[in-house]
């Protein structure tokens, strides 16, 4: 769609309980002011701990270091979205919206960035258009400056509502290419995708290499191909699992990328990102100099060393480079999940067979990139094919929905015979999947009911109803200091207030 000039909806007026300290001028920047060729987004507050300690870092462990991080000179701090929303409530008993407000209050000079799964928001299914628009409105209103929007299938239709609302809110829209390897994921295809994103109003393009498969040679070619189609800034995101990320970053920056995602050293490498300090040092003194002083990173690194020790029992240690990532071309998280699933089934001896089955399943499903939720869908089907001894004998609901088009359009044609096995005589949809979902906000307002202390609670309920039904009453009880009776109501009795 052509780029439109839009007027920001004032979400602040609807989030009156929270004053965002970031000034309006910074919030309304649509394109980074590129004064340096090398810029850093720090991931310690989101993807680094999501990758290494299962997203378990508490807000209280972030607060003491925020001012020091704000003084570093990062381009942005990624601190919200992805799995943090679910984990905050499910495991930490924290309100993710409150985390955003707390961090925004302390970070006054640096942009805050989040990861948004397109029509999936920060959940695991597609949500109605009204919910997507409300979520973006309150995310920006509570302090987010940059929203990275991606879709597991690179289906632009699944990004368009979120992208449109980001532009209306006056925030920076970063549209994201989910990088993968397959016969249909060519340089020309990725470059055309980036061009279409620029036409949708993208202020920058992110290349999201979730498996760490992007090598430096291919990174140069990819950046140059995108640069030939559009001149908007490119940001590189990778994981260190294969050991190639730092090399790919340097090569990509040399080829014309502007920003790279790194993690402060105690939370770097392994399944996380390359270390911030190393990239800063490697670029110092050249035309890609980040302008960041290593001495400003020392207190941040020292602090996170202590935090790493605190969460040491959760650290996902892959023991250096995981060569299986290069052998099987799958993300590290997907590989470890499959190992755990097979262990539970006492079938770890079938791992090699499952790894060989993944490309077969992926081809039949039109070569989806292996990122949430498609990595889980493909992995589960491959495991079932091996354990049952017959391909497609058991087909989960999610796989059937995929073949019906409810996740979007696959990058390549689906195998018609397998599709017939999955959906029978049902007719696949051809429209944007979100068009099939009825509005959800009104019913969520009623469902959250008396437990709702803020408009955002309805959004929480929509995305995670099973978690919210326990979390919101507990939050209400803490806030109001009332005994709300968290046990089941028996024989019409009442709990004391």
Short mmCIF file of C-alpha atoms in Angstrom, two decimals:
data_model
loop_
_atom_site.label_atom_id
_atom_site.label_comp_id
_atom_site.label_asym_id
_atom_site.label_seq_id
_atom_site.Cartn_x
_atom_site.Cartn_y
_atom_site.Cartn_z
CA UNK A 1 0.00 0.00 0.00
CA UNK A 2 1.26 3.55 -0.60
CA UNK A 3 2.83 5.43 2.23
CA UNK A 4 0.31 7.71 3.94
CA UNK A 5 0.81 10.76 6.03
CA UNK A 6 -0.92 9.99 9.32
CA UNK A 7 -1.77 11.85 12.47
CA UNK A 8 -0.92 10.24 15.76
CA UNK A 9 -3.85 9.21 17.90
CA UNK A 10 -3.17 10.53 21.38
CA UNK A 11 -3.00 7.35 23.40
CA UNK A 12 -1.77 9.33 26.37
CA UNK A 13 -5.23 10.75 26.89
CA UNK A 14 -6.55 7.21 27.28
CA UNK A 15 -3.69 6.13 29.50
CA UNK A 16 -4.05 9.03 31.88
CA UNK A 17 -2.82 6.97 34.85
CA UNK A 18 0.63 6.95 33.28
CA UNK A 19 2.64 9.96 32.13
CA UNK A 20 5.24 8.88 29.61
CA UNK A 21 8.42 10.83 30.30
CA UNK A 22 9.74 10.52 26.77
CA UNK A 23 9.25 13.77 24.93
CA UNK A 24 6.95 14.04 21.96
CA UNK A 25 9.72 15.03 19.60
CA UNK A 26 11.56 11.76 20.05
CA UNK A 27 8.35 9.73 19.93
CA UNK A 28 7.43 11.23 16.56
CA UNK A 29 10.73 10.53 14.84
CA UNK A 30 9.86 8.33 11.90
CA UNK A 31 13.40 7.63 10.71
CA UNK A 32 16.58 7.27 12.80
CA UNK A 33 18.85 10.29 12.69
CA UNK A 34 21.82 8.37 11.32
CA UNK A 35 24.84 10.30 12.61
CA UNK A 36 26.98 7.14 12.84
CA UNK A 37 27.04 4.11 10.62
CA UNK A 38 27.26 1.66 13.48
CA UNK A 39 24.49 1.69 16.07
CA UNK A 40 23.61 -0.76 18.83
CA UNK A 41 20.32 -2.06 20.16
CA UNK A 42 20.87 -3.70 23.56
CA UNK A 43 18.83 -6.87 24.17
CA UNK A 44 19.66 -7.59 27.85
CA UNK A 45 16.20 -6.52 29.03
CA UNK A 46 14.31 -8.76 26.57
CA UNK A 47 15.73 -11.23 24.07
CA UNK A 48 18.99 -11.94 25.89
CA UNK A 49 17.28 -13.19 29.04
CA UNK A 50 14.49 -14.77 26.99
CA UNK A 51 17.19 -16.77 25.20
CA UNK A 52 19.35 -17.68 28.19
CA UNK A 53 17.10 -17.86 31.27
CA UNK A 54 13.65 -18.55 29.79
CA UNK A 55 12.49 -14.91 30.20
CA UNK A 56 12.63 -15.11 33.99
CA UNK A 57 14.41 -11.83 34.82
CA UNK A 58 12.32 -9.81 37.27
CA UNK A 59 11.64 -6.10 36.93
CA UNK A 60 13.26 -5.50 40.32
CA UNK A 61 16.51 -6.86 38.88
CA UNK A 62 16.38 -4.40 35.99
CA UNK A 63 15.66 -1.17 37.88
CA UNK A 64 19.08 -0.60 39.52
CA UNK A 65 20.96 -0.61 36.20
CA UNK A 66 18.54 1.41 34.06
CA UNK A 67 20.15 4.82 34.54
CA UNK A 68 23.58 3.41 33.71
CA UNK A 69 22.15 1.85 30.54
CA UNK A 70 20.51 5.14 29.63
CA UNK A 71 23.94 6.83 29.77
CA UNK A 72 25.68 4.35 27.43
CA UNK A 73 24.54 5.83 24.12
CA UNK A 74 22.64 2.86 22.73
CA UNK A 75 20.41 3.45 19.71
CA UNK A 76 17.63 1.66 21.59
CA UNK A 77 16.88 -0.76 24.40
CA UNK A 78 14.74 -3.79 23.60
CA UNK A 79 12.79 -4.47 26.76
CA UNK A 80 9.24 -5.65 25.93
CA UNK A 81 7.27 -8.00 23.72
CA UNK A 82 8.13 -11.51 22.63
CA UNK A 83 7.69 -13.92 25.54
CA UNK A 84 8.11 -11.28 28.26
CA UNK A 85 4.39 -10.54 28.44
CA UNK A 86 3.35 -14.13 29.12
CA UNK A 87 6.30 -14.86 31.42
CA UNK A 88 5.71 -11.79 33.59
CA UNK A 89 2.28 -13.04 34.64
CA UNK A 90 2.68 -16.80 34.39
CA UNK A 91 5.97 -17.18 36.26
CA UNK A 92 6.82 -13.88 37.96
CA UNK A 93 3.38 -12.64 39.07
CA UNK A 94 4.15 -9.23 37.55
CA UNK A 95 2.06 -6.92 35.39
CA UNK A 96 3.92 -6.51 32.06
CA UNK A 97 2.27 -3.13 31.52
CA UNK A 98 3.66 -1.92 34.84
CA UNK A 99 7.14 -3.14 33.84
CA UNK A 100 6.94 -0.97 30.73
CA UNK A 101 5.88 2.08 32.75
CA UNK A 102 8.62 1.56 35.35
CA UNK A 103 11.35 1.25 32.73
CA UNK A 104 10.03 4.21 30.76
CA UNK A 105 10.17 6.36 33.89
CA UNK A 106 13.89 5.64 34.34
CA UNK A 107 14.96 5.71 30.68
CA UNK A 108 14.81 9.32 29.55
CA UNK A 109 17.37 9.52 26.72
CA UNK A 110 17.21 6.17 24.94
CA UNK A 111 14.44 4.79 22.74
CA UNK A 112 12.52 1.78 24.03
CA UNK A 113 11.85 -1.01 21.55
CA UNK A 114 9.55 -4.02 21.52
CA UNK A 115 8.92 -7.14 19.41
CA UNK A 116 5.36 -7.66 18.11
CA UNK A 117 4.22 -10.83 16.36
CA UNK A 118 1.95 -9.03 13.91
CA UNK A 119 -1.66 -10.17 14.22
CA UNK A 120 -0.49 -12.53 17.01
CA UNK A 121 0.54 -9.52 19.14
CA UNK A 122 2.52 -11.12 22.01
CA UNK A 123 0.37 -14.24 22.17
CA UNK A 124 0.10 -17.48 20.23
CA UNK A 125 -2.89 -17.04 17.94
CA UNK A 126 -4.28 -14.35 15.68
CA UNK A 127 -6.38 -11.73 17.44
CA UNK A 128 -9.16 -9.50 16.16
CA UNK A 129 -8.31 -6.22 14.46
CA UNK A 130 -9.80 -4.15 17.28
CA UNK A 131 -7.53 -5.89 19.81
CA UNK A 132 -4.46 -5.36 17.62
CA UNK A 133 -5.16 -1.65 17.29
CA UNK A 134 -5.84 -1.21 21.01
CA UNK A 135 -2.69 -3.09 21.96
CA UNK A 136 -0.50 -0.90 19.76
CA UNK A 137 -2.21 2.22 21.08
CA UNK A 138 -1.51 1.35 24.70
CA UNK A 139 2.00 0.07 24.01
CA UNK A 140 2.97 3.41 22.51
CA UNK A 141 0.99 5.35 25.09
CA UNK A 142 2.83 3.62 27.91
CA UNK A 143 6.25 4.38 26.49
CA UNK A 144 7.30 2.27 23.50
CA UNK A 145 9.14 4.24 20.80
CA UNK A 146 9.95 1.55 18.22
CA UNK A 147 7.80 -1.47 17.37
CA UNK A 148 9.38 -4.32 15.42
CA UNK A 149 6.55 -6.12 13.62
CA UNK A 150 7.05 -9.58 12.14
CA UNK A 151 5.00 -12.51 10.90
CA UNK A 152 6.08 -16.14 11.01
CA UNK A 153 5.22 -16.62 7.32
CA UNK A 154 6.37 -13.17 6.17
CA UNK A 155 2.72 -12.67 5.14
CA UNK A 156 2.35 -8.89 4.93
CA UNK A 157 -1.41 -9.18 5.41
CA UNK A 158 -0.73 -10.39 8.95
CA UNK A 159 1.32 -7.26 9.64
CA UNK A 160 -0.82 -4.60 8.00
CA UNK A 161 -3.22 -3.76 10.87
CA UNK A 162 -0.44 -3.50 13.45
CA UNK A 163 1.74 -1.52 11.02
CA UNK A 164 -1.07 0.88 10.22
CA UNK A 165 -1.74 1.52 13.90
CA UNK A 166 1.94 2.06 14.71
CA UNK A 167 2.01 4.79 12.08
CA UNK A 168 -1.19 6.34 13.46
CA UNK A 169 0.35 6.43 16.92
CA UNK A 170 3.38 8.30 15.59
CA UNK A 171 5.84 5.62 16.69
CA UNK A 172 8.70 4.17 14.65
CA UNK A 173 7.52 1.24 12.52
CA UNK A 174 10.21 -1.37 12.02
CA UNK A 175 8.96 -4.14 9.76
CA UNK A 176 10.77 -7.42 10.02
CA UNK A 177 11.86 -10.12 7.58
CA UNK A 178 11.96 -13.59 9.14
CA UNK A 179 15.15 -14.96 7.58
CA UNK A 180 15.35 -18.61 6.65
CA UNK A 181 16.91 -20.95 4.11
CA UNK A 182 14.83 -22.73 1.46
CA UNK A 183 14.53 -22.99 -2.33
CA UNK A 184 11.96 -20.18 -2.38
CA UNK A 185 13.66 -17.77 0.04
CA UNK A 186 15.90 -16.08 -2.52
CA UNK A 187 17.65 -12.71 -2.47
CA UNK A 188 15.12 -11.36 -4.93
CA UNK A 189 12.22 -12.57 -2.76
CA UNK A 190 13.64 -10.96 0.39
CA UNK A 191 14.44 -7.71 -1.45
CA UNK A 192 10.93 -7.52 -2.87
CA UNK A 193 9.51 -8.15 0.59
CA UNK A 194 11.56 -5.25 1.97
CA UNK A 195 10.37 -3.01 -0.85
CA UNK A 196 6.72 -3.84 -0.11
CA UNK A 197 7.36 -3.11 3.57
CA UNK A 198 8.72 0.32 2.66
CA UNK A 199 5.53 0.98 0.70
CA UNK A 200 3.53 0.06 3.81
CA UNK A 201 5.25 2.88 5.68
CA UNK A 202 8.15 1.04 7.34
CA UNK A 203 10.67 3.44 8.87
CA UNK A 204 13.31 0.70 8.98
CA UNK A 205 13.72 -2.96 8.05
CA UNK A 206 14.91 -5.67 10.46
CA UNK A 207 16.45 -8.91 9.25
CA UNK A 208 15.50 -11.43 11.93
CA UNK A 209 17.82 -14.43 11.82
CA UNK A 210 16.28 -16.44 14.64
CA UNK A 211 18.39 -19.57 14.00
CA UNK A 212 21.80 -17.92 13.57
CA UNK A 213 22.02 -19.27 10.01
CA UNK A 214 22.98 -16.02 8.28
CA UNK A 215 26.64 -16.22 7.36
CA UNK A 216 28.72 -13.12 6.57
CA UNK A 217 28.86 -13.75 2.81
CA UNK A 218 25.09 -14.12 2.49
CA UNK A 219 24.56 -11.19 4.86
CA UNK A 220 26.48 -8.87 2.54
CA UNK A 221 24.45 -10.05 -0.46
CA UNK A 222 21.16 -9.68 1.41
CA UNK A 223 21.87 -6.17 2.72
CA UNK A 224 22.98 -5.01 -0.72
CA UNK A 225 19.91 -6.56 -2.38
CA UNK A 226 17.60 -4.75 0.03
CA UNK A 227 19.55 -1.49 -0.32
CA UNK A 228 19.07 -1.71 -4.10
CA UNK A 229 15.29 -1.72 -3.55
CA UNK A 230 14.87 0.77 -0.69
CA UNK A 231 17.07 3.25 1.13
CA UNK A 232 15.49 2.98 4.58
CA UNK A 233 17.79 1.82 7.45
CA UNK A 234 18.45 -1.89 7.98
CA UNK A 235 18.84 -3.50 11.41
CA UNK A 236 20.39 -6.95 11.89
CA UNK A 237 19.19 -9.47 14.47
CA UNK A 238 20.83 -12.85 14.97
CA UNK A 239 21.73 -15.42 17.62
CA UNK A 240 25.18 -16.72 18.48
CA UNK A 241 24.15 -20.38 18.46
CA UNK A 242 26.10 -21.20 15.29
CA UNK A 243 29.02 -18.87 16.11
CA UNK A 244 28.58 -16.71 13.00
CA UNK A 245 26.58 -13.75 14.29
CA UNK A 246 29.42 -11.34 15.07
CA UNK A 247 30.98 -11.96 11.66
CA UNK A 248 27.62 -11.51 9.95
CA UNK A 249 27.04 -8.26 11.84
CA UNK A 250 30.40 -6.78 10.85
CA UNK A 251 29.94 -7.80 7.23
CA UNK A 252 26.38 -6.48 7.19
CA UNK A 253 27.41 -3.12 8.62
CA UNK A 254 30.19 -2.85 6.04
CA UNK A 255 27.60 -3.59 3.33
CA UNK A 256 25.27 -0.80 4.49
CA UNK A 257 23.25 -1.94 7.50
CA UNK A 258 22.89 0.69 10.23
CA UNK A 259 22.04 -1.08 13.48
CA UNK A 260 22.84 -4.44 15.11
CA UNK A 261 21.29 -6.23 18.09
CA UNK A 262 23.77 -7.17 20.82
CA UNK A 263 23.70 -8.25 24.47
CA UNK A 264 25.90 -7.07 27.32
CA UNK A 265 28.59 -9.76 27.80
CA UNK A 266 27.20 -11.66 30.85
CA UNK A 267 24.00 -12.28 28.88
CA UNK A 268 25.58 -12.75 25.46
CA UNK A 269 26.56 -15.64 23.19
CA UNK A 270 25.17 -19.15 23.35
CA UNK A 271 21.54 -18.85 22.26
CA UNK A 272 21.66 -15.08 22.85
CA UNK A 273 23.22 -12.28 20.77
CA UNK A 274 26.89 -11.31 20.21
CA UNK A 275 28.47 -9.34 23.09
CA UNK A 276 27.95 -5.59 23.01
CA UNK A 277 31.45 -4.77 24.24
CA UNK A 278 33.14 -6.82 21.50
CA UNK A 279 31.18 -5.13 18.71
CA UNK A 280 31.82 -1.68 20.15
CA UNK A 281 35.56 -2.41 20.37
CA UNK A 282 35.70 -3.96 16.91
CA UNK A 283 34.10 -0.90 15.31
CA UNK A 284 36.00 1.73 17.30
CA UNK A 285 38.13 4.16 15.32
CA UNK A 286 36.66 3.36 11.91
CA UNK A 287 33.83 4.78 9.87
CA UNK A 288 31.45 2.43 11.69
CA UNK A 289 32.46 3.70 15.15
CA UNK A 290 29.41 3.53 17.43
CA UNK A 291 30.53 6.43 19.61
CA UNK A 292 29.96 4.25 22.68
CA UNK A 293 32.75 4.34 25.27
CA UNK A 294 33.77 1.00 26.70
CA UNK A 295 34.09 2.52 30.17
CA UNK A 296 30.36 3.31 30.07
CA UNK A 297 29.65 -0.39 29.49
CA UNK A 298 31.72 -1.54 32.47
CA UNK A 299 29.13 -0.77 35.21
CA UNK A 300 26.39 -2.35 33.07
CA UNK A 301 28.44 -5.52 32.56
CA UNK A 302 29.45 -5.71 36.23
CA UNK A 303 25.83 -5.42 37.30
CA UNK A 304 24.61 -8.12 34.92
CA UNK A 305 27.37 -10.47 36.09
CA UNK A 306 25.67 -10.47 39.48
CA UNK A 307 22.27 -10.98 37.89
CA UNK A 308 23.59 -13.91 35.85
CA UNK A 309 24.82 -15.52 39.06
CA UNK A 310 21.40 -15.03 40.65
CA UNK A 311 19.73 -16.90 37.78
CA UNK A 312 22.56 -19.38 37.20
CA UNK A 313 20.28 -22.38 37.74
CA UNK A 314 18.25 -21.32 34.69
CA UNK A 315 21.12 -20.63 32.29
CA UNK A 316 20.77 -22.48 29.00
CA UNK A 317 24.37 -23.49 28.39
CA UNK A 318 24.93 -25.06 24.97
CA UNK A 319 28.66 -25.47 25.66
CA UNK A 320 29.91 -23.17 22.90
CA UNK A 321 28.74 -23.42 19.30
CA UNK A 322 25.95 -25.90 18.57
CA UNK A 323 26.92 -27.52 15.28
CA UNK A 324 23.46 -29.12 15.03
CA UNK A 325 22.06 -25.70 14.14
CA UNK A 326 24.18 -25.69 10.99
CA UNK A 327 23.53 -29.38 10.27
CA UNK A 328 19.75 -29.19 10.53
CA UNK A 329 19.20 -25.47 9.81
CA UNK A 330 16.75 -25.02 12.68
CA UNK A 331 16.71 -22.54 15.61
CA UNK A 332 18.44 -23.60 18.81
CA UNK A 333 15.24 -23.29 20.84
CA UNK A 334 13.41 -25.59 18.46
CA UNK A 335 16.20 -28.16 18.67
CA UNK A 336 16.26 -28.14 22.48
CA UNK A 337 12.45 -28.37 22.64
CA UNK A 338 12.47 -31.43 20.39
CA UNK A 339 15.16 -33.05 22.52
CA UNK A 340 13.06 -32.48 25.65
CA UNK A 341 9.89 -33.79 23.99
CA UNK A 342 11.61 -36.97 22.86
CA UNK A 343 13.13 -37.48 26.32
CA UNK A 344 9.64 -37.31 27.82
CA UNK A 345 8.50 -39.97 25.35
CA UNK A 346 11.57 -42.13 26.10
CA UNK A 347 12.37 -41.78 22.40
CA UNK A 348 15.58 -39.74 22.32
CA UNK A 349 17.03 -42.42 20.04
CA UNK A 350 14.61 -41.11 17.37
CA UNK A 351 16.17 -37.61 17.35
CA UNK A 352 18.12 -38.11 14.13
CA UNK A 353 14.98 -39.43 12.41
CA UNK A 354 12.98 -36.39 13.56
CA UNK A 355 15.71 -34.05 12.31
CA UNK A 356 15.57 -35.73 8.89
CA UNK A 357 11.77 -35.53 8.90
CA UNK A 358 11.62 -31.77 9.50
CA UNK A 359 12.64 -30.82 5.93
CA UNK A 360 10.02 -33.25 4.57
CA UNK A 361 7.25 -31.69 6.66
CA UNK A 362 8.46 -28.17 5.94
CA UNK A 363 8.42 -28.77 2.17
CA UNK A 364 4.87 -30.14 2.31
CA UNK A 365 3.82 -27.04 4.27
CA UNK A 366 5.30 -24.60 1.77
CA UNK A 367 8.63 -23.87 3.49
CA UNK A 368 7.48 -21.75 6.46
CA UNK A 369 10.28 -19.92 8.34
CA UNK A 370 10.91 -21.73 11.62
CA UNK A 371 9.86 -19.13 14.17
CA UNK A 372 7.00 -19.01 16.70
CA UNK A 373 4.45 -20.51 16.07
CA UNK A 374 5.46 -22.34 12.87
CA UNK A 375 8.57 -23.90 14.44
CA UNK A 376 6.36 -25.59 17.03
CA UNK A 377 3.83 -26.70 14.39
CA UNK A 378 6.45 -28.19 12.06
CA UNK A 379 8.41 -29.78 14.91
CA UNK A 380 5.35 -31.43 16.43
CA UNK A 381 4.22 -32.87 13.09
CA UNK A 382 7.69 -34.21 12.31
CA UNK A 383 7.84 -35.88 15.73
CA UNK A 384 4.41 -37.46 15.27
CA UNK A 385 5.36 -38.74 11.81
CA UNK A 386 8.38 -40.52 13.28
CA UNK A 387 6.84 -41.82 16.51
CA UNK A 388 3.69 -43.18 14.82
CA UNK A 389 5.73 -44.78 12.07
CA UNK A 390 3.51 -43.27 9.36
CA UNK A 391 3.59 -39.80 7.86
CA UNK A 392 0.49 -37.68 8.46
CA UNK A 393 -1.31 -40.46 10.34
CA UNK A 394 -1.93 -38.05 13.21
CA UNK A 395 -2.47 -34.38 12.31
CA UNK A 396 -2.88 -31.87 15.16
CA UNK A 397 -5.47 -29.11 15.05
CA UNK A 398 -2.79 -26.44 14.50
CA UNK A 399 -1.52 -28.22 11.38
CA UNK A 400 -5.05 -28.48 10.02
CA UNK A 401 -5.58 -24.75 10.65
CA UNK A 402 -2.31 -24.04 8.87
CA UNK A 403 -3.44 -25.96 5.78
CA UNK A 404 -6.79 -24.14 5.91
CA UNK A 405 -4.97 -20.80 5.65
CA UNK A 406 -5.68 -19.49 9.13
CA UNK A 407 -2.02 -18.70 9.76
CA UNK A 408 -1.65 -16.93 6.42
CA UNK A 409 -0.24 -17.74 3.01
CA UNK A 410 2.74 -20.08 2.92
CA UNK A 411 5.87 -18.90 1.06
CA UNK A 412 5.51 -21.75 -1.47
CA UNK A 413 2.61 -23.91 -2.70
CA UNK A 414 1.33 -26.54 -0.27
CA UNK A 415 1.53 -30.24 -1.09
CA UNK A 416 -2.03 -30.89 -2.37
CA UNK A 417 -2.10 -34.52 -1.25
CA UNK A 418 -1.01 -33.68 2.28
CA UNK A 419 -3.42 -30.75 2.39
CA UNK A 420 -6.25 -33.13 1.44
CA UNK A 421 -5.27 -35.47 4.28
CA UNK A 422 -5.26 -32.54 6.72
CA UNK A 423 -8.49 -30.73 5.79
CA UNK A 424 -10.59 -33.24 3.84
CA UNK A 425 -13.31 -31.46 1.90
CA UNK A 426 -13.08 -28.19 3.83
CA UNK A 427 -12.35 -25.11 1.75
CA UNK A 428 -9.22 -23.11 2.65
CA UNK A 429 -9.65 -19.40 3.20
CA UNK A 430 -7.98 -16.96 0.82
CA UNK A 431 -8.65 -13.71 2.69
CA UNK A 432 -6.53 -12.12 5.40
CA UNK A 433 -6.97 -14.42 8.43
CA UNK A 434 -7.77 -11.51 10.75
CA UNK A 435 -10.90 -10.79 8.73
CA UNK A 436 -12.38 -14.04 10.03
CA UNK A 437 -12.09 -13.02 13.69
CA UNK A 438 -14.98 -11.15 15.32
CA UNK A 439 -14.19 -8.06 17.46
CA UNK A 440 -12.95 -9.05 20.90
CA UNK A 441 -12.58 -5.91 23.00
CA UNK A 442 -16.16 -5.58 24.20
CA UNK A 443 -16.41 -9.19 25.38
CA UNK A 444 -13.00 -8.90 27.04
CA UNK A 445 -14.09 -5.82 28.96
CA UNK A 446 -17.00 -7.84 30.35
CA UNK A 447 -14.86 -10.90 31.06
CA UNK A 448 -12.20 -8.95 32.96
CA UNK A 449 -15.07 -7.24 34.76
CA UNK A 450 -14.51 -6.13 38.34
CA UNK A 451 -10.90 -7.30 38.34
CA UNK A 452 -9.91 -4.70 35.75
CA UNK A 453 -7.90 -1.82 37.21
CA UNK A 454 -6.83 -0.34 33.86
CA UNK A 455 -7.97 -0.55 30.22
CA UNK A 456 -4.91 -2.67 29.43
CA UNK A 457 -6.27 -5.51 31.59
CA UNK A 458 -8.83 -6.31 28.89
CA UNK A 459 -6.01 -6.81 26.40
CA UNK A 460 -4.23 -9.05 28.88
CA UNK A 461 -7.42 -11.12 29.17
CA UNK A 462 -7.78 -11.48 25.39
CA UNK A 463 -4.25 -12.76 24.88
CA UNK A 464 -3.89 -14.98 27.95
CA UNK A 465 -7.35 -15.74 29.40
CA UNK A 466 -6.25 -18.80 31.37
CA UNK A 467 -3.39 -16.90 32.99
CA UNK A 468 -5.36 -13.66 33.43
CA UNK A 469 -8.25 -15.31 35.29
CA UNK A 470 -5.81 -16.05 38.14
CA UNK A 471 -3.43 -13.14 37.74
CA UNK A 472 -5.92 -10.24 37.59
CA UNK A 473 -7.77 -11.08 40.83
CA UNK A 474 -4.44 -11.40 42.68
CA UNK A 475 -3.29 -8.08 41.26
CA UNK A 476 -6.62 -6.52 42.25
CA UNK A 477 -6.27 -7.87 45.79
CA UNK A 478 -2.77 -6.42 46.13
CA UNK A 479 -3.78 -3.03 44.74
CA UNK A 480 -6.97 -2.66 46.79
CA UNK A 481 -5.75 -4.57 49.88
CA UNK A 482 -8.99 -6.55 49.84
CA UNK A 483 -9.61 -10.24 50.40
CA UNK A 484 -11.23 -11.19 47.12
CA UNK A 485 -11.58 -14.89 47.97
CA UNK A 486 -9.38 -16.68 45.48
CA UNK A 487 -10.87 -20.09 46.29
CA UNK A 488 -13.91 -21.54 44.53
CA UNK A 489 -17.24 -20.08 45.68
CA UNK A 490 -19.20 -22.85 47.45
CA UNK A 491 -22.97 -23.01 48.20
CA UNK A 492 -23.55 -19.34 47.44
CA UNK A 493 -21.41 -18.37 50.41
CA UNK A 494 -19.58 -15.06 50.41
CA UNK A 495 -16.01 -14.24 51.27
CA UNK A 496 -15.40 -11.41 53.74
CA UNK A 497 -14.22 -8.07 52.46
#
